[in-house]
XYZ file of C-alpha atoms in Angstrom:
391
model
C 17.977 -18.167 -31.398
C 14.521 -16.623 -31.806
C 14.393 -12.801 -31.996
C 13.699 -11.228 -28.485
C 14.318 -7.338 -29.047
C 11.130 -6.404 -31.002
C 9.872 -2.680 -31.319
C 6.610 -3.704 -29.355
C 8.892 -5.544 -26.530
C 11.102 -2.377 -26.362
C 7.919 -0.023 -26.104
C 6.358 -2.133 -23.276
C 9.681 -1.839 -21.259
C 9.587 1.700 -21.740
C 5.948 2.079 -20.788
C 6.600 0.125 -17.474
C 9.437 2.010 -16.700
C 7.247 5.152 -16.506
C 4.691 3.429 -14.905
C 6.885 2.205 -12.100
C 8.968 5.604 -11.780
C 5.560 7.534 -10.924
C 4.371 4.578 -8.651
C 7.844 4.555 -6.726
C 7.890 8.307 -6.700
C 4.614 8.920 -5.065
C 4.905 6.207 -2.824
C 8.006 8.097 -1.148
C 6.287 11.222 -1.698
C 2.875 10.453 -0.049
C 4.449 8.764 2.986
C 6.386 11.774 3.844
C 3.532 14.176 3.159
C 1.064 12.404 5.373
C 3.675 12.507 8.246
C 4.813 16.066 7.807
C 1.708 17.845 6.759
C -1.292 15.635 8.216
C 0.724 14.633 11.671
C -0.300 11.104 11.595
C 1.656 8.085 12.856
C 4.065 5.910 10.798
C 1.645 3.200 10.852
C -1.020 5.535 9.409
C 1.412 6.566 6.791
C 2.055 3.406 5.697
C -1.589 2.761 5.381
C -1.739 6.051 2.955
C 1.199 4.382 1.076
C 0.090 0.807 1.129
C -3.541 1.601 0.053
C -2.222 2.265 -3.415
C -1.503 -1.244 -3.605
C -4.811 -2.409 -2.369
C -6.512 -0.551 -5.123
C -4.033 -2.614 -7.391
C -5.164 -5.670 -6.311
C -8.732 -5.002 -6.522
C -8.101 -4.096 -10.029
C -6.091 -7.094 -10.854
C -9.040 -9.309 -9.425
C -11.239 -7.883 -12.008
C -8.896 -7.307 -15.224
C -7.760 -10.907 -15.414
C -11.324 -12.048 -16.010
C -12.627 -9.343 -18.491
C -9.152 -8.227 -20.295
C -9.775 -10.118 -23.425
C -13.555 -9.444 -23.494
C -12.868 -5.548 -23.267
C -9.624 -5.530 -25.243
C -6.010 -5.420 -24.113
C -5.327 -2.109 -25.768
C -8.445 -0.299 -24.794
C -8.047 -1.366 -21.178
C -4.579 -0.111 -21.280
C -5.683 3.341 -22.763
C -8.542 3.633 -20.050
C -6.158 2.711 -17.293
C -3.516 5.325 -18.387
C -5.778 8.005 -18.810
C -7.428 7.838 -15.627
C -4.066 7.177 -13.918
C -3.015 10.685 -15.362
C -6.223 12.262 -13.881
C -5.467 11.114 -10.562
C -1.832 12.063 -10.799
C -3.117 15.709 -11.355
C -5.249 15.247 -8.671
C -2.285 15.197 -5.950
C -1.993 19.315 -6.547
C -5.292 19.429 -4.787
C -4.712 17.327 -1.787
C -6.131 18.760 1.544
C -6.459 15.867 3.760
C -5.897 11.974 4.694
C -9.375 11.082 3.371
C -8.730 12.780 -0.206
C -5.195 11.280 -0.063
C -6.374 7.693 0.847
C -9.103 7.723 -1.730
C -6.711 9.274 -4.642
C -4.394 6.566 -3.995
C -6.800 3.748 -3.788
C -8.375 5.034 -7.376
C -4.769 5.404 -8.752
C -3.648 2.068 -7.430
C -6.512 0.646 -9.525
C -5.419 2.090 -12.742
C -1.769 0.922 -11.988
C -2.843 -2.530 -11.475
C -4.979 -2.619 -14.565
C -2.231 -0.923 -16.730
C 0.863 -3.036 -15.452
C -1.252 -6.284 -16.063
C -1.915 -5.659 -19.543
C 1.901 -4.433 -20.157
C 3.328 -7.681 -18.235
C 0.772 -10.158 -20.019
C 1.355 -8.592 -23.319
C 5.242 -9.107 -22.687
C 4.835 -12.767 -21.826
C 2.911 -13.320 -24.903
C 4.968 -11.844 -27.302
C 8.356 -13.126 -26.084
C 9.759 -16.382 -27.432
C 8.780 -19.363 -25.433
C 12.569 -20.621 -25.483
C 13.810 -17.270 -24.182
C 10.863 -16.563 -21.657
C 12.926 -16.257 -18.685
C 15.581 -14.070 -20.452
C 12.962 -11.894 -22.154
C 10.985 -11.274 -18.565
C 14.071 -10.778 -16.847
C 14.951 -8.131 -19.046
C 11.397 -6.653 -19.072
C 11.326 -6.407 -15.143
C 14.502 -4.625 -15.131
C 12.032 -1.771 -15.906
C 10.454 -2.204 -12.430
C 14.224 -2.172 -11.074
C 15.015 0.981 -12.581
C 11.768 2.556 -11.504
C 12.272 1.573 -8.041
C 15.632 3.260 -7.948
C 14.900 6.317 -9.857
C 11.330 7.031 -8.357
C 12.523 7.055 -4.618
C 15.453 9.107 -5.456
C 13.505 11.640 -7.316
C 10.850 11.298 -4.668
C 13.266 12.143 -1.917
C 15.440 15.012 -3.743
C 13.130 16.711 -5.596
C 10.950 18.082 -3.030
C 14.121 19.393 -1.185
C 14.487 21.722 -4.245
C 10.739 22.539 -4.673
C 7.662 20.477 -3.366
C 5.862 20.998 -7.000
C 8.715 19.365 -9.142
C 7.933 16.022 -8.311
C 4.325 16.268 -8.871
C 4.975 18.147 -12.147
C 7.449 15.523 -13.309
C 4.706 12.539 -12.475
C 2.285 14.900 -14.607
C 4.745 14.613 -17.706
C 5.220 11.086 -17.135
C 1.523 10.460 -17.053
C 0.952 12.146 -20.044
C 3.744 10.201 -21.794
C 2.063 7.036 -20.756
C -1.053 8.172 -22.523
C 0.720 8.751 -25.962
C 2.535 5.526 -25.511
C -0.511 3.358 -25.026
C -2.074 4.747 -28.257
C 0.936 3.879 -30.413
C 1.777 0.597 -28.799
C 0.903 -2.407 -30.945
C -1.204 -4.992 -28.854
C -2.152 -8.548 -30.064
C -5.695 -9.213 -28.905
C -6.617 -12.708 -27.653
C -9.748 -14.137 -29.041
C -12.279 -15.307 -26.495
C -13.415 -18.779 -26.816
C -16.432 -20.515 -25.764
C -14.876 -21.882 -22.427
C -13.909 -18.189 -21.285
C -17.317 -16.909 -21.913
C -18.615 -19.761 -19.769
C -15.933 -19.186 -17.210
C -16.321 -15.461 -16.924
C -20.115 -15.912 -15.747
C -18.871 -18.223 -12.744
C -17.696 -16.691 -9.606
C -15.639 -19.797 -8.268
C -12.404 -18.929 -6.765
C -10.347 -20.732 -9.910
C -11.853 -18.095 -12.017
C -10.019 -15.191 -9.974
C -6.940 -17.222 -9.655
C -4.543 -19.701 -11.887
C -4.145 -22.771 -9.550
C -0.925 -23.604 -11.070
C 0.526 -20.182 -10.195
C -0.675 -20.174 -6.958
C 2.405 -21.617 -4.984
C 4.957 -19.541 -6.354
C 2.526 -16.490 -5.646
C 2.608 -17.489 -1.837
C 6.371 -17.197 -2.027
C 6.126 -14.062 -3.662
C 3.625 -12.718 -1.322
C 5.993 -13.432 1.811
C 8.723 -12.024 0.163
C 6.958 -8.688 -0.635
C 5.879 -8.481 2.765
C 9.375 -8.196 3.810
C 10.429 -5.741 1.072
C 7.524 -3.493 1.774
C 9.427 -2.516 5.025
C 12.338 -1.379 2.689
C 10.208 0.328 0.259
C 8.072 2.335 2.937
C 10.679 2.819 5.803
C 14.343 2.682 4.796
C 14.733 6.487 4.400
C 13.159 7.006 8.194
C 15.260 3.833 9.295
C 18.426 4.957 7.874
C 17.977 8.753 9.698
C 17.110 7.012 12.909
C 20.219 4.789 13.140
C 22.523 7.544 11.797
C 23.228 6.042 8.426
C 22.225 8.543 6.073
C 25.001 7.856 3.539
C 23.781 4.268 3.433
C 20.134 5.126 3.201
C 20.869 7.455 0.218
C 22.907 5.008 -1.577
C 20.343 2.301 -0.635
C 18.421 2.169 -3.769
C 21.001 2.564 -6.102
C 23.138 -0.436 -4.613
C 19.628 -2.353 -4.719
C 19.153 -1.488 -8.342
C 22.569 -2.159 -9.365
C 22.440 -5.770 -8.061
C 19.026 -6.226 -9.691
C 20.364 -5.013 -13.052
C 23.322 -7.303 -12.840
C 21.605 -10.581 -11.410
C 18.263 -10.400 -12.939
C 19.112 -11.006 -16.633
C 21.420 -13.831 -15.362
C 18.472 -15.485 -13.233
C 16.275 -15.455 -16.464
C 18.753 -17.205 -18.528
C 19.650 -19.584 -15.745
C 15.967 -20.559 -15.429
C 15.592 -21.225 -19.392
C 18.919 -23.325 -19.261
C 19.050 -25.128 -15.956
C 15.144 -24.933 -14.412
C 13.575 -23.123 -11.564
C 15.172 -24.495 -8.484
C 18.709 -23.707 -9.693
C 17.864 -19.996 -9.239
C 14.672 -19.899 -6.793
C 16.762 -21.519 -3.629
C 19.755 -19.332 -3.846
C 17.762 -16.209 -4.396
C 15.406 -17.044 -1.336
C 18.165 -17.766 0.922
C 20.110 -14.510 -0.032
C 16.817 -12.441 0.620
C 16.922 -13.804 4.220
C 20.665 -12.571 4.600
C 19.883 -9.457 3.147
C 16.967 -8.351 5.595
C 19.045 -9.763 8.461
C 22.141 -7.322 7.477
C 19.629 -4.460 7.284
C 18.363 -5.310 10.896
C 21.747 -5.597 12.224
C 23.306 -2.509 10.393
C 25.621 -0.497 12.745
C 27.601 0.882 9.465
C 26.909 2.259 5.968
C 28.918 -0.605 4.332
C 26.720 -3.455 6.238
C 23.511 -1.529 5.174
C 24.613 -1.391 1.683
C 25.513 -4.990 1.750
C 21.984 -5.723 2.917
C 20.819 -3.577 -0.264
C 22.788 -5.802 -2.726
C 21.409 -9.037 -1.039
C 17.918 -8.051 -1.124
C 18.589 -6.804 -4.589
C 19.554 -10.164 -5.484
C 17.080 -12.136 -3.649
C 13.712 -10.040 -3.551
C 14.763 -8.205 -6.723
C 14.725 -11.705 -8.965
C 11.144 -12.735 -7.592
C 8.887 -10.760 -10.060
C 10.598 -12.098 -12.913
C 11.600 -15.458 -12.052
C 7.948 -15.869 -10.228
C 6.200 -14.627 -13.649
C 8.430 -17.278 -15.664
C 7.448 -19.799 -13.356
C 3.694 -18.936 -13.140
C 2.918 -19.019 -16.844
C 5.093 -22.344 -17.465
C 2.462 -24.587 -17.401
C -0.725 -22.483 -18.692
C -1.855 -21.886 -22.505
C -1.755 -18.534 -24.023
C -5.115 -17.504 -23.179
C -4.559 -18.207 -19.488
C -1.523 -16.051 -19.411
C -3.246 -12.904 -18.210
C -4.835 -14.910 -15.057
C -1.376 -16.527 -14.228
C 0.262 -13.157 -14.263
C -2.468 -11.341 -12.513
C -2.128 -14.259 -9.734
C 1.355 -13.625 -9.215
C 0.892 -9.560 -9.194
C -2.011 -9.949 -6.920
C 0.605 -11.635 -4.347
C 2.864 -9.093 -4.762
C 0.501 -6.384 -4.443
C -1.113 -7.824 -1.322
C 2.323 -8.058 0.416
C 3.411 -4.649 -0.461
C -0.023 -3.365 0.564
C -0.333 -5.077 4.037
C 3.546 -5.050 4.778
C 3.910 -1.083 5.652
C 0.624 -1.289 7.795
C 1.623 -4.782 9.634
C 5.291 -4.132 10.029
C 4.494 -0.521 10.733
C 2.959 -1.570 14.161
C 5.998 -3.009 15.369
C 7.879 0.247 15.280
C 6.576 2.109 18.311
C 7.053 -1.349 20.481
C 10.374 -2.806 19.283
C 11.728 -0.236 16.996
C 13.118 -0.161 13.405
C 15.351 -2.991 13.679
C 12.711 -5.540 14.605
C 10.728 -4.414 11.476
C 13.600 -5.810 9.399
C 13.973 -8.994 11.520
C 10.293 -9.698 10.951
C 11.189 -8.916 7.043
C 13.781 -11.717 7.335
C 11.355 -14.102 9.097
C 8.694 -13.525 6.279
C 11.616 -14.323 3.996
C 12.432 -17.634 5.981
C 8.760 -18.637 5.477
C 8.997 -18.022 1.810
C 12.204 -20.194 1.415
C 10.672 -23.275 3.653
C 7.377 -22.967 1.500
C 9.506 -23.142 -1.626
C 11.542 -26.176 -0.266
C 8.302 -27.796 0.490
C 7.105 -27.168 -3.101
C 10.065 -29.260 -4.112
C 9.638 -32.071 -1.759
C 5.998 -32.398 -2.607
C 6.738 -32.200 -6.593
C 9.363 -34.823 -6.351
C 7.008 -37.098 -4.385
C 4.187 -36.764 -6.895
C 6.833 -37.258 -9.415
C 6.120 -33.795 -11.090
C 8.706 -31.555 -12.844
C 8.172 -28.003 -11.843
């Protein structure tokens, strides 16, 4: 069996963890800041939170084209340095315009850094263990999604500055790690030099990664309601215990199932994993929407953790299956653009449902988005079998 756990593989996991802890911590922190300090609506607060993702989306559209021309390590260092400067900027926020501008710029640096790291990992893991390797790597996202919101909720209750100071420290640590990380650069060929001058759609997106990216987009729209509103929702329906333990339950489910799903993709193929996790995601959102007890709310967290929690790793494995090494960055970027777009527009769109129908309707809308993802994937299977193409 080929070696998976190298020094650079572990360092990439640590770097991704730090990046996502800051991301999720500030996601929770800024949503509450916008509502309490600037007296804006839930939907407007969702915009302040989600515009970070829009910045990431914009960056990914560019970085996938120019990463190998600029150099992956150089791109990573530039990204984390600007990211740290933005993190320090949170100490000086005085209004919504400043907040949204800062979030957008930092979102771009997050998009740059996370794309470089994810592409590097997909390049260095052995092909025979790619699903497993990406599965373990994306556990850093899972841990970040648990640790970040927990710190974003708990630290401000002790002292409002603690959350920001921690983000400052983690951002500086990212800079140190970027300098010591060994990243293999890809030599730019003649065809890439020609393609980078073109502005056709296929030069921004990898066509073979587009179908799985659409599935990821729909799943991310649904999950964005969890990421942005689960704390407020649990408080509204009187399930504070379930809300406080939600991300822990979600993360435990991810930690257990995500590595298993990666191994299963390597051994048994994509459909054996994707069909069950998409169906499980639907059940998870329905459970959250109908929750009248802490137990049911936590059941929803576990089901969403098994379902949506497996999409980033399984999706990236599928996205790079049919492309050459020099296209890994474009395929990875295509998937991450979809995830970012869903997480970016989801809070704003679903937030508009709250004043009319309430929070429960938001999570039923999430379930509908997950159902569409499930049906689209089934359509992909039917189409591939008709064309006699192995996905």
